[in-house]
Amino acid sequence: MAAWRARAIEMYPSDFRDTSEDVRITLLAARCSSRRAEIADALVDLLVALADEINARAERGVEKQLTAELKKVRGKEGILAAAGRVPQCDSSGLSTAAVARTTGRCCRRC
C-alpha cells in the first residue's frame, strides 16, 4: 500500500491520464485511503487538543472558585453584626454573658 501511495504522490495529473484505467484507479484508491487516514488522525489530534483546553479552563475556574472560598471568613456577616450591636448594660454594669465572653467587656462604655 505504501508503495502505491508513494507512486501516486509523485505523479502529476497528466501522468494519471497516460496510465491504464486499472492502474489509475488503484493509485487513486491508495492515495485516497491514506489521505482519509491522515485526515482522521488530524481530526483526532484536534479533538484531543480541544478536550485538553476545555479541561484546563475548567481547572482554572475551579481553582479560582476554591481560592475565593478560602478567602472567605466563615460567619463573617454574623461576627460583624454582633460587633456592630452595642450591648445594653444593666445597673451593675454587666451585659449579657454571651457578649461579655466574646468581647471581654460588658459594653463600649466600660
C-alpha atoms as one frame of an Amber mdcrd trajectory, in Angstrom:
protein
   0.000   0.000   0.000   2.839   2.377   0.904   4.485   1.840  -2.496   1.244
   2.597  -4.361   0.722   5.685  -2.221   4.262   6.928  -2.837   3.854   6.361
  -6.572   0.523   8.254  -6.612   2.010  11.199  -4.691   4.874  11.580  -7.151
   2.626  11.584 -10.222   1.258  14.684 -11.914  -2.399  14.733 -13.020  -1.300
  14.380 -16.634   0.610  11.209 -15.684  -2.625   9.664 -14.453  -4.165  10.152
 -17.908  -1.286   8.274 -19.501  -1.736   5.159 -17.331  -4.279   2.427 -17.853
  -7.602   2.716 -16.119  -6.922  -0.165 -13.716  -3.611   1.340 -12.565  -5.119
   4.823 -12.303  -7.999   3.589 -10.118  -5.607   1.606  -7.933  -3.280   4.584
  -7.463  -6.121   6.964  -6.673  -7.683   4.469  -4.253  -4.355   4.097  -2.438
  -3.934   7.852  -2.272  -7.495   8.450  -1.085  -7.285   5.719   1.530  -4.067
   7.041   3.017  -5.304  10.629   2.864  -8.511   9.649   4.674  -6.413   8.103
   7.460  -4.262  11.246   7.684  -7.347  13.456   7.945  -8.886  11.205  10.607
  -5.651  11.323  12.624  -5.517  15.109  12.357  -9.142  15.401  13.497  -8.479
  13.148  16.486  -5.463  15.302  17.404  -7.624  18.427  17.196 -10.307  16.812
  19.342  -7.766  15.820  21.987  -6.310  19.346  21.992  -9.801  20.815  22.351
 -10.603  18.481  25.247  -7.322  19.437  26.939  -8.135  23.146  26.545 -11.638
  22.672  27.953 -10.183  20.707  30.867  -7.560  23.395  31.546 -10.209  26.128
  31.559 -12.399  24.108  33.894  -9.469  23.537  36.252  -8.656  27.254  36.279
 -12.290  28.025  37.077 -12.384  25.535  39.922  -9.088  26.841  41.323 -10.415
  30.393  41.157 -13.595  29.355  42.922 -11.704  27.458  45.630  -9.362  30.387
  46.174 -12.347  32.699  46.602 -13.891  30.259  49.079 -10.672  30.085  51.077
 -10.540  33.875  51.298 -13.997  33.962  52.807 -14.214  34.039  56.575 -16.882
  31.667  57.798 -19.611  33.559  59.623 -18.098  36.954  58.837 -21.503  38.593
  58.462 -22.637  37.315  61.863 -19.432  38.459  63.550 -19.729  41.933  62.050
 -23.383  42.169  63.001 -22.628  41.131  66.586 -19.757  43.611  66.817 -21.961
  46.381  65.486 -24.579  45.938  68.188 -23.985  47.908  71.362 -24.810  45.701
  74.333 -27.034  47.192  76.968 -25.548  47.188  80.439 -27.764  46.635  83.447
 -27.479  48.734  86.602 -24.427  46.811  87.830 -22.590  47.416  84.509 -22.850
  43.830  83.276 -24.170  42.862  79.889 -25.306  39.527  78.610 -22.916  36.707
  79.249 -22.525  35.832  75.564 -21.354  39.311  74.601 -19.100  39.548  77.601
 -17.450  36.227  76.735 -16.995  37.309  73.106 -15.645  40.810  73.612 -14.246
  40.599  77.111 -16.147  43.786  78.018 -19.681  44.441  79.072 -20.260  47.350
  76.718 -18.451  50.133  74.876 -18.647  52.439  77.855 -16.824  50.021  80.154
